[in-house]
Every structure is written in structure tokens, then in C-alpha cells.
Short mmCIF file of C-alpha atoms and ligand atoms in Angstrom, two decimals:
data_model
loop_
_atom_site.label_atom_id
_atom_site.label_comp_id
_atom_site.label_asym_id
_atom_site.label_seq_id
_atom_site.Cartn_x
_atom_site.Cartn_y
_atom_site.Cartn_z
CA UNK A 1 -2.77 -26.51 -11.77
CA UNK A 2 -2.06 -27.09 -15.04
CA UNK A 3 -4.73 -26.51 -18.04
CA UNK A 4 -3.71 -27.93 -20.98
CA UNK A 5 -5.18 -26.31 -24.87
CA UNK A 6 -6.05 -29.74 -25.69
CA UNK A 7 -8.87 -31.66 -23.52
CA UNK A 8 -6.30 -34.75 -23.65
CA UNK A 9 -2.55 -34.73 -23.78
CA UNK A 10 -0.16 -37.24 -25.23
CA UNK A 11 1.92 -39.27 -23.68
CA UNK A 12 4.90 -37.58 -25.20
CA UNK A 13 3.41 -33.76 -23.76
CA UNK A 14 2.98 -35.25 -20.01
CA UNK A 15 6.50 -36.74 -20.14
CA UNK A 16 7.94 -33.31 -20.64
CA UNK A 17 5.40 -31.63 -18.10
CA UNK A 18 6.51 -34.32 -15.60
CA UNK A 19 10.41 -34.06 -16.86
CA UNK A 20 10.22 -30.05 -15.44
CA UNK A 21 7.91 -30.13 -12.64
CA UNK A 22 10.65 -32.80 -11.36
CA UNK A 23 13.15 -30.59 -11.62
CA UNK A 24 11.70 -28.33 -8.99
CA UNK A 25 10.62 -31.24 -6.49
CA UNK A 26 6.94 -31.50 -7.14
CA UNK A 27 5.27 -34.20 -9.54
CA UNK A 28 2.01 -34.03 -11.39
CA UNK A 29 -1.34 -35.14 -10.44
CA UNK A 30 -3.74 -35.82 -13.45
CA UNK A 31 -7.20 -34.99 -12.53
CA UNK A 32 -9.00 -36.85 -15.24
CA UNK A 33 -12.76 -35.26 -15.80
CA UNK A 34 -15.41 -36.67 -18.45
CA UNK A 35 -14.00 -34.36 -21.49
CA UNK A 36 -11.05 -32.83 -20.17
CA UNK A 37 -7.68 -33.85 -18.07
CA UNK A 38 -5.94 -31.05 -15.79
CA UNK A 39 -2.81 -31.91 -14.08
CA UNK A 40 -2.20 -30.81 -10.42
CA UNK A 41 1.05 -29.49 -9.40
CA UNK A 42 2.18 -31.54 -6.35
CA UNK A 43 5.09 -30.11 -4.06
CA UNK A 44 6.16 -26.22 -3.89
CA UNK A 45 4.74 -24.45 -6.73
CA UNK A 46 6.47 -21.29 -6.05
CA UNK A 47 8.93 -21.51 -8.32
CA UNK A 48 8.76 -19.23 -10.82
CA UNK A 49 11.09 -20.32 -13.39
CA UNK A 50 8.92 -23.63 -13.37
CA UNK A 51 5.98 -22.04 -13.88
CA UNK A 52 7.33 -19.88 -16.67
CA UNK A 53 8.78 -23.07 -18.57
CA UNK A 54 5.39 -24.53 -18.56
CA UNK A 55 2.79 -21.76 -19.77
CA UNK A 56 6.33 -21.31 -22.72
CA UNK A 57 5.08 -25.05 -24.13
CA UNK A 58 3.05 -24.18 -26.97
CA UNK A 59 0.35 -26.87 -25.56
CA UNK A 60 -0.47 -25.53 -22.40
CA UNK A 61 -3.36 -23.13 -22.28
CA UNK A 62 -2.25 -21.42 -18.69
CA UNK A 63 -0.85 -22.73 -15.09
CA UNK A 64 -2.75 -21.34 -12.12
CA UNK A 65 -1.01 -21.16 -9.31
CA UNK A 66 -3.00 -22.55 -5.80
CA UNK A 67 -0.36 -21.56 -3.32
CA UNK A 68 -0.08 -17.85 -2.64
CA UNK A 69 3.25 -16.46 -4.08
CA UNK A 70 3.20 -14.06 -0.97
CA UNK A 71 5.16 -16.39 2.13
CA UNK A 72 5.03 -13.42 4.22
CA UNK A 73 1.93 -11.27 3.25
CA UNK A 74 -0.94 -14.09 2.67
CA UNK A 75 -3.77 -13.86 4.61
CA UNK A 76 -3.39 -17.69 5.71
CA UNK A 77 0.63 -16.70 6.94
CA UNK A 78 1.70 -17.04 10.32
CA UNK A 79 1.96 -12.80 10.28
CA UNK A 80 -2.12 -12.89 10.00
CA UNK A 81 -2.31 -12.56 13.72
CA UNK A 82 0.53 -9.37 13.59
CA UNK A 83 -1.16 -6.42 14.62
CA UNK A 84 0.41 -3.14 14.17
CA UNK A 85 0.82 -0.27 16.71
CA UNK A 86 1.67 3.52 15.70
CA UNK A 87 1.97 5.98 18.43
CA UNK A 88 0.33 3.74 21.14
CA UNK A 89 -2.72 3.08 18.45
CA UNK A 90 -3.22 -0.62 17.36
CA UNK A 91 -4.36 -0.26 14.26
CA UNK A 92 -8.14 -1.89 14.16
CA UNK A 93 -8.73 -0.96 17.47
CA UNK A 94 -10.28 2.11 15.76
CA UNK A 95 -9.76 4.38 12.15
CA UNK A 96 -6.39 5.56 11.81
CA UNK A 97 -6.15 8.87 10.59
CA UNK A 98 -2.44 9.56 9.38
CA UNK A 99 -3.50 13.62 8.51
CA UNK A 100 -0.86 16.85 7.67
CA UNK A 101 0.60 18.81 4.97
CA UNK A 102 1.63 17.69 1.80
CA UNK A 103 4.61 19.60 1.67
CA UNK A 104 6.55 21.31 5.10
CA UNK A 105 7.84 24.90 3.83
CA UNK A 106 11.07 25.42 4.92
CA UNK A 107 10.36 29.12 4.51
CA UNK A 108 7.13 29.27 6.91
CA UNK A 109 7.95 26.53 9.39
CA UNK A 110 4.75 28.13 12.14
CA UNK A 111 2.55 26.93 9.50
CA UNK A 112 3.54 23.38 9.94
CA UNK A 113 3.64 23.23 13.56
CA UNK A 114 -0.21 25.03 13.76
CA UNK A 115 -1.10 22.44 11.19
CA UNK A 116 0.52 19.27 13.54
CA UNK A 117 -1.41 21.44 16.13
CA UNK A 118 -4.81 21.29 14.04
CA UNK A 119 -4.64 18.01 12.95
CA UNK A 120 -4.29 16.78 16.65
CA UNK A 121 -7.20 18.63 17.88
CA UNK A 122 -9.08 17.34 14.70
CA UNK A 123 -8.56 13.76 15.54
CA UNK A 124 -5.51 12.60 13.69
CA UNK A 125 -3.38 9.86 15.65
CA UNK A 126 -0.70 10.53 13.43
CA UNK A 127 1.18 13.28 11.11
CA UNK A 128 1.96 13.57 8.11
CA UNK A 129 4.33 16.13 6.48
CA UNK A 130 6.51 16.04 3.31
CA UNK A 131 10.22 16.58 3.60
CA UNK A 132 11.57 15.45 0.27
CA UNK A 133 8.86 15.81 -2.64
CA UNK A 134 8.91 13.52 -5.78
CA UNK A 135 7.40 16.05 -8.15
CA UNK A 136 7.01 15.86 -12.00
CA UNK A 137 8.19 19.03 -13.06
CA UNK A 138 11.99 19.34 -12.16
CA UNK A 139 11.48 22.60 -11.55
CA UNK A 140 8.92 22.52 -8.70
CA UNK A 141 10.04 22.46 -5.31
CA UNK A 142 12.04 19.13 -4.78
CA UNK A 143 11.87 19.50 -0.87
CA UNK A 144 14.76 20.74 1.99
CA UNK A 145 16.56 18.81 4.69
CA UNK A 146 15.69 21.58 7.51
CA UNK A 147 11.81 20.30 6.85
CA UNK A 148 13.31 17.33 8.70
CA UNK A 149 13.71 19.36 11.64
CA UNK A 150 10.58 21.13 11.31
CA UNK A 151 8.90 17.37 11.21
CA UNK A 152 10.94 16.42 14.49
CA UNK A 153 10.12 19.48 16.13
CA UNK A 154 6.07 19.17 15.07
CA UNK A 155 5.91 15.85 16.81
CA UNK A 156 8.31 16.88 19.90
CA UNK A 157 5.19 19.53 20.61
CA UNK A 158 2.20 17.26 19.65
CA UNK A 159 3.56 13.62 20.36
CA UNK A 160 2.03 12.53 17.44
CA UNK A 161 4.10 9.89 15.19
CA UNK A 162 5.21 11.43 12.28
CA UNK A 163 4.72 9.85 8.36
CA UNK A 164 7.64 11.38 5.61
CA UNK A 165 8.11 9.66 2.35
CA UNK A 166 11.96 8.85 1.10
CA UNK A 167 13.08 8.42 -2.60
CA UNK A 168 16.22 7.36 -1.41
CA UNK A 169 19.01 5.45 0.73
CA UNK A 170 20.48 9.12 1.76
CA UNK A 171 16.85 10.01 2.93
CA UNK A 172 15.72 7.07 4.27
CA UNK A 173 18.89 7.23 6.36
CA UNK A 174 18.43 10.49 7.16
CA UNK A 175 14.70 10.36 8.40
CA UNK A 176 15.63 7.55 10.80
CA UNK A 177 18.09 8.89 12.27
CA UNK A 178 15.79 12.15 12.58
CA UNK A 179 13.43 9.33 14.67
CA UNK A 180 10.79 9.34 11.93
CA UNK A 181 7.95 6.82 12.94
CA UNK A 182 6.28 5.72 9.71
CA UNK A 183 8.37 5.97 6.07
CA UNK A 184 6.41 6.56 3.47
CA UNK A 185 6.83 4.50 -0.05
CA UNK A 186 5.40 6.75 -3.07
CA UNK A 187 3.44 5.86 -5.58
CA UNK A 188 6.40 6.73 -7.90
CA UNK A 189 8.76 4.16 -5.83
CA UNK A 190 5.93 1.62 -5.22
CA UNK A 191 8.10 -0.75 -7.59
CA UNK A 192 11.58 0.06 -7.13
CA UNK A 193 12.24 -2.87 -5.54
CA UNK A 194 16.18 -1.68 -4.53
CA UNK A 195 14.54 0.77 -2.37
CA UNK A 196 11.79 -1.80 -0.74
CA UNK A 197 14.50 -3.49 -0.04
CA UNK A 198 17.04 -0.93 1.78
CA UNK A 199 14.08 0.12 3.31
CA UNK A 200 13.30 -3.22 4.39
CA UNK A 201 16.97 -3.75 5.62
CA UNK A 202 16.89 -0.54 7.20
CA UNK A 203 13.86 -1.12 9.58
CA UNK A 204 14.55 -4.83 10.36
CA UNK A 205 14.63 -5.48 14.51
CA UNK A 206 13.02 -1.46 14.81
CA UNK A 207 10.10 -0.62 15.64
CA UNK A 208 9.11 1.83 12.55
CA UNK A 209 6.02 1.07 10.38
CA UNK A 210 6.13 1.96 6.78
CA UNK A 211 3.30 3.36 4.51
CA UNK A 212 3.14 1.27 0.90
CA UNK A 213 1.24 3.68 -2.01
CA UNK A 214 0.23 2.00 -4.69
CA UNK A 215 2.07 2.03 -7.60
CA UNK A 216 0.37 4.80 -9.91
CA UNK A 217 -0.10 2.78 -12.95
CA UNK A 218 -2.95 0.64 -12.55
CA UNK A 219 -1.69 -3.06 -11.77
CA UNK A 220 -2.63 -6.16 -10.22
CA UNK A 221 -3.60 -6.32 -6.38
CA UNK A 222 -0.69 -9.20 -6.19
CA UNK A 223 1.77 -6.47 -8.02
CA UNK A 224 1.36 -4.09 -4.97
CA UNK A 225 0.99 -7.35 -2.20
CA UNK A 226 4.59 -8.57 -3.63
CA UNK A 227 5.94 -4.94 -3.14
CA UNK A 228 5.04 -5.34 0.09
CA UNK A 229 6.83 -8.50 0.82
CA UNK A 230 9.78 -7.34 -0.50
CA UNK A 231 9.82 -5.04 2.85
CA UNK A 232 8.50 -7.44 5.19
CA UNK A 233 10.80 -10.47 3.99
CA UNK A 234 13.56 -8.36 6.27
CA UNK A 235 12.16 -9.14 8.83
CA UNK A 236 9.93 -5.99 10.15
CA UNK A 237 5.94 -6.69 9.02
CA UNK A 238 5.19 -3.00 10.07
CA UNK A 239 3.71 -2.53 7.08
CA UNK A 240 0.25 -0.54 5.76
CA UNK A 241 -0.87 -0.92 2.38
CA UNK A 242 -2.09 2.84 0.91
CA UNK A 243 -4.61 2.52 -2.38
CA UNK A 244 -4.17 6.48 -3.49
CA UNK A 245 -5.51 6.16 -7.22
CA UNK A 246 -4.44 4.65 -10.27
CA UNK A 247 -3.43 6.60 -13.95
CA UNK A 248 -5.19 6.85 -16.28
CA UNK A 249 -7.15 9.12 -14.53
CA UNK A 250 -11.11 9.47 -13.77
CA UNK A 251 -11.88 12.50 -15.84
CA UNK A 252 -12.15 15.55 -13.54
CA UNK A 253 -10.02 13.62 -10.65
CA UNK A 254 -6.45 13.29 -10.45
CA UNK A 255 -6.12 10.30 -10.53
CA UNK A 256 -8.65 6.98 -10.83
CA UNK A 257 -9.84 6.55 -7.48
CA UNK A 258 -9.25 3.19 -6.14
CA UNK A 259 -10.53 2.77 -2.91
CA UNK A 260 -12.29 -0.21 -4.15
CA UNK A 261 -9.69 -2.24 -3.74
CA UNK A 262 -9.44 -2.55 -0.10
CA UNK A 263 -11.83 -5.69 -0.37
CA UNK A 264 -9.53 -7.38 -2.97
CA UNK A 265 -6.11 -6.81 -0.57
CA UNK A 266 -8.49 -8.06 2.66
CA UNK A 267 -9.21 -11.21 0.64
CA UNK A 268 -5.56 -12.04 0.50
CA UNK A 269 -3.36 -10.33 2.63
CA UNK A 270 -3.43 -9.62 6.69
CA UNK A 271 -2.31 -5.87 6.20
CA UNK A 272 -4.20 -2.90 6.90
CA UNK A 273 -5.56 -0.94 4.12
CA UNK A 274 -4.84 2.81 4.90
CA UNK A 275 -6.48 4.80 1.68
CA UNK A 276 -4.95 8.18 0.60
CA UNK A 277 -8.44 9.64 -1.08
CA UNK A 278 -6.72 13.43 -1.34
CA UNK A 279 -4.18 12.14 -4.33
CA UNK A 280 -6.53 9.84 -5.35
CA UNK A 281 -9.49 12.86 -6.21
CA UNK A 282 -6.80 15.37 -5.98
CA UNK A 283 -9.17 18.15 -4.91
CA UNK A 284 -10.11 19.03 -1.67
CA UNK A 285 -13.96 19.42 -2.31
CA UNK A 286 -14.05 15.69 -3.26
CA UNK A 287 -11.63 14.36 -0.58
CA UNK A 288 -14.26 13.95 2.36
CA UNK A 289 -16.75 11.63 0.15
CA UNK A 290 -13.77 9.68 -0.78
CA UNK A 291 -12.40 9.17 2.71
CA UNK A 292 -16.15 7.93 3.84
CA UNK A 293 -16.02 5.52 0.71
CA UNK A 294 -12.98 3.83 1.48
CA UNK A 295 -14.06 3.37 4.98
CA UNK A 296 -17.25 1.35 3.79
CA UNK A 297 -15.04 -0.54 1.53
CA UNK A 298 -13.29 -1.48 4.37
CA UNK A 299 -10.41 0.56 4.91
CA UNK A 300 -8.63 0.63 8.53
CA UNK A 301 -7.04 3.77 7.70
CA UNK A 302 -6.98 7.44 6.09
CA UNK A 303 -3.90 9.12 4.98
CA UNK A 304 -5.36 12.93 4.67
CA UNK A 305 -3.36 15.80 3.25
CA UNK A 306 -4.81 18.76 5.72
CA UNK A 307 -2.90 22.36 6.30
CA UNK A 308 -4.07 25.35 9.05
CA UNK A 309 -4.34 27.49 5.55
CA UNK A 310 -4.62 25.49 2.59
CA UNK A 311 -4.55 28.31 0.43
CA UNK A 312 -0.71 29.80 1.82
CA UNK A 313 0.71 26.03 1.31
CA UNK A 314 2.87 24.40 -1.25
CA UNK A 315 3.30 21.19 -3.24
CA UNK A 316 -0.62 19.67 -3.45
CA UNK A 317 -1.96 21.82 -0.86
CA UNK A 318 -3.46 25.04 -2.33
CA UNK A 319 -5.82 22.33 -4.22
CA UNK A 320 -5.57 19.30 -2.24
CA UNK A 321 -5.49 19.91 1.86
CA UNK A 322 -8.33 20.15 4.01
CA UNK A 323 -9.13 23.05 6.39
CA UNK A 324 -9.06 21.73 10.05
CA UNK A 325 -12.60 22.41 10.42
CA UNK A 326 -13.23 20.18 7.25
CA UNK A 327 -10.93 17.37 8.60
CA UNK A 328 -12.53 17.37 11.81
CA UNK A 329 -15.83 17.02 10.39
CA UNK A 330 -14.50 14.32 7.88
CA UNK A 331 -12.81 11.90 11.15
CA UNK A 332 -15.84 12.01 12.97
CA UNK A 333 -18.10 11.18 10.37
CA UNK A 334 -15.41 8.14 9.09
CA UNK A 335 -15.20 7.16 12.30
CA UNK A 336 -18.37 6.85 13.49
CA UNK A 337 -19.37 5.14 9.67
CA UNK A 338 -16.00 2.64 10.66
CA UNK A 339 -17.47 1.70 13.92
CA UNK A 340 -21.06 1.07 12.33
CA UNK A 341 -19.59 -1.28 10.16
CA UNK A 342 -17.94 -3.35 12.64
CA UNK A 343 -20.73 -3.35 15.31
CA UNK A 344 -22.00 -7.11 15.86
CA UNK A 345 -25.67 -6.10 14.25
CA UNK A 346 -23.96 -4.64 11.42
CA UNK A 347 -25.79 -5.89 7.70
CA UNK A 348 -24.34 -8.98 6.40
CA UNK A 349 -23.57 -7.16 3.44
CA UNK A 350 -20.73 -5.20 5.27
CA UNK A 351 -17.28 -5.44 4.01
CA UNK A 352 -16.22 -5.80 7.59
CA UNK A 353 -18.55 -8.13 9.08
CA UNK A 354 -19.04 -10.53 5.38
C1 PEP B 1 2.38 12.56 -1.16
O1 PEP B 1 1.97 11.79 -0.29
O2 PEP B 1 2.47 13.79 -1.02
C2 PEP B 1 2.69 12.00 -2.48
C3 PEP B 1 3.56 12.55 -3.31
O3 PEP B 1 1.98 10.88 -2.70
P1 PEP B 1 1.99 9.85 -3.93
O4 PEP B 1 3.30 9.15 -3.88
O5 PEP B 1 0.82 8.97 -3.64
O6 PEP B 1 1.81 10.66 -5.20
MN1 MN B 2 0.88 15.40 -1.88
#
């Protein structure tokens, strides 16, 4: 839809609106109201060299687009009916609790393997453990191949699925061949779209699900929607979307918690929303009311960093990871808020039930 600055155009401006809408296969539709004329776009209007020739003409106030720019990830796509399955769990058949260190030490690999142990008992359906770390400070701890093995060998002696995020074609490569379930996308790579798309590449025709952050810098929902399609345009639509908090932060929290958002993806997209609230807060003492917050915003999913001794981890956990007992308490309580929500008497005020 076109919206011109002018409430009329002349015949002159139309000719050259109709001259490049032509070019692309559509044709224009004047909708002619009592003070002011808009012009429908008629055809594909997905084109987005079209669109950025016409809001360049100094008489055109802005084009809004009416067809989704997401093929693959709209809501109204064939994929809405795709349902996703992780471990034998479909996710919406109940919350999804991805839980596990932040970081796997290389140097203490029992702790890992009682933490896979704790977050099993705890409730978690699958596990989450960082091999490779993407950390600010070059200096920090940038993560160890054997924590690859430690993963493997965590989910040989639970059978939970196993989450590990890759920076890079060597990891990604790596990590599959390692069997990793679900690859996780950072908040750091969340636009590097030669990465979304090896990944995407890399998983096409396999069965692997992959775990989208949100890019840290607060952008548009359809920003972090698109990064998604870059993945799913290969073919696999394993895909979870993971709000996690946006910079600048919420004084006091890590980041700016953004669990709010889940209603905005449902709106338009088919995915599951699987919020991270320990990066989002960044401390563990606010994680828990986070976690319950994005599940009455909607979310299907948590993504929990959790560790059998927060205080002997690395990476995020000293400050970030949950004690088992905590976790525990924190699934049961999201869970049994998730399945209030969806129950058929639920208030028609729910996100789920609206
Ligand atoms: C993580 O999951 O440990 C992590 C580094 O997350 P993010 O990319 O959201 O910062
Ligand atoms: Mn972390």
C-alpha cells in the first residue's frame, strides 16, 4: 500500500509509481477516499528493491507492505501446522525446559555430568551445556573441544538431548558430528546471516532443531523472524525462537528483559517462543520470576542456565545458574502456571487462549 505525502497525486507522480511497480509484475490499485487517494500494490509485493525505489520518490510518505516478507516463517505459511519434537517431546504438548550449565569445564568434567544428572531429576527435557563460549573479554575462557565430549558423554548417561551454541562452520561441523541435538545461535551471531545460513545448509534433510537468541541490540520482531528464515529457507523448520534480553540494559539486570515479546512473534510467526530469562536478568535471584513471566506471556519454552554448584562454575554461572533445588521449584511452578493458561476455562485475557 502506497501512502502518498500529498492527499492527491498528479498524473505525472502515478505514471512513475505505475512505470516501477510494472517492473516487478504487480500494478497499482487507487483506492480513492473523500480527502485522500492510496494506491494498492497488486501482484507480489515482496520485492524489495521495488519497495525501496518507491519510499526513495520524494512524494511518497511510506509503502506498507500487506504480504508478510517471511514465505517460510508467517503464521498464515503452510509450516503453521509443523510441530517440533526434541528428545521424544513435541513441543506444546507441555513447557519445554532446555536447563544446564553455562559453561562445561574441561578441568572438572563430574561437575557437568551431576549437573545433566540434576537437571533431569529437576524436570528438564533437555540439556544445555556450553562448549565454545563467545565472551567479551578475549581473555576469559573462550571454551575447549574435549567439553564436546563431556556434552556427548552427559547425554549418553541421562538421554537427554543436548543444546551447544557454535560461532562457527568448524564448530558447527564439529558438534554434529559429535550428534548434538539442538545448535544454539547466540545473541552475538543472531545476524550473521553467513552462519544462519551454513547452519541452515548444514541441518537440511536432519533431524536437529536449532535454538535462535535474539540479537542483543534491541531490534524489530521481523529483524529476528527474518533471521530465522534464513535457517528454515534450507529446508529444516526445526527452529525455536529464544527472546534472552535486549542492550541497553534494565538498570540492575544484565540485560533489558524481553520476555514480552513472545506475544508479538505468536502474532506472526508459527515458531515456538523458548525465553532464556537467566541472560536476560543475568542474576540468579531474579531468574525464577522471569521464567514464570515469560510463561504468562506465552512462552512454550525455558532455556535455564542451572549447575549442581553454582558457586564452583565458570563463564555466567557463579552469578547466573540455578541450584537444582531452585530449578526444580522454578519447572514446577512454570509448568503448572503453563498448563493454567491453556486449560479450556482459562480467562479470556490469556495470552494462550486470546
Ligand atoms: C549462553 O547461552 O551462554 C550465551 C552466551 O547466550 P547469549 O548468546 O544469549 O549471550
Ligand atoms: Mn551463559
Amino acid at each position: 500500500m502506497i501512502l502518498p505525502k500529498a492527499n492527491r497525486l498528479t498524473a505525472e507522480q502515478v505514471a512513475t509509481l505505475d512505470a516501477i511497480v510494472a517492473e516487478f509484475g504487480c500494478h497499482l490499485q487507487p483506492i480513492e477516499g473523500t480527502v485522500r487517494t492510496i494506491y494498492a500494490i497488486v501482484g507480489d509485493e515482496r520485492h524489495e528493491l521495488m519497495i525501496n525505489r518507491l519510499e526513495g520518490l520524494d512524494f511518497i510518505d511510506r509503502v506498507d507492505r500487506i504480504q508478510s516478507p517471511h514465505k517460510l516463517m508467517d503464521l498464515r505459511s503452510d509450516l503453521a501446522t509443523h510441530r517440533i519434537t526434541i528428545g521424544g517431546v513435541t513441543l506444546g504438548s507441555r513447557l519445554f525446559v532446555i536447563a544446564g550449565q553455562c559453561t562445561i569445564d574441561p578441568k572438572n568434567p563430574s561437575l557437568f555430568i551431576e549437573t545433566a544428572h540434576a537437571v533431569k531429576e529437576a524436570g528438564a527435557d533437555a540439556l544445555r551445556g556450553g562448549v565454545w563460549k563467545p565472551r567479551t573479554n578475549p581473555y576469559s575462557y573462550q571454551g575447549d573441544d574435549r567439553a564436546l565430549d563431556i556434552l556427548m558423554e552427559a547425554h549418553r548417561q541421562t538421554g537427554l538431548p543436548v543444546d551447544a551454541e557454535v560461532m562457527d562452520e568448524t564448530q558447527l561441523r564439529l558438534a554434529l558430528d559429535a550428534g548434538v541435538h539442538t545448535l544454539q545461535v547466540g545473541a552475538r551471531n543472531a545476524l550473521n546471516y553467513s552462519l544462519l545460513r551454513a547452519i541452515g545448509a548444514a541441518i537440511a534433510g536432519r533431524g536437529n532443531a536449532v535454538l535462535l537468541k535474539r540479537g542483543m541490540h534491541l531490534g524489530p520482531v521481523a529483524e529476528f523472524i527474518s533471521a530465522a528464515e534464513y535457517i528454515v529457507s534450507f529446508g529444516n523448520p526445526n527452529i525455536l525462537l529464544c527472546p534472552r534480553g535486549t542492550s541497553p540494559t534494565l538498570d540492575g539486570y544484565r540485560n533489558h528483559p524481553d520476555e514480552s515479546i513472545t506475544p508479538l512473534l505468536k502474532e506472526r510467526t508459527w515458531a515456538p517462543v523458548v525465553v532464556d530469562p537467566s541472560h536476560s536478568v543475568g542474576k540468579a535471584a531474579y531468574v525464577p520470576a522471569c521464567a514464570l513471566a515469560a510463561v504468562a506471556y506465552g512462552a512454550d519454552g525455558l532455556c535455564i542456565e542451572a549447575h549442581v554448584n553454582p558457586a564452583r562454575g565458570i563463564g555466567d554461572d557463579p552469578k547466573q545458574a540455578l541450584s537444582p533445588e531452585v530449578l526444580a521449584k522454578t519447572i514446577t511452578r512454570a509448568r503448572a502456571l503453563w498448563t493454567t493458561l491453556r486449560a479450556p476455562d482459562a480467562p479470556a485475557s490469556s495470552p494462550c487462549t486470546a
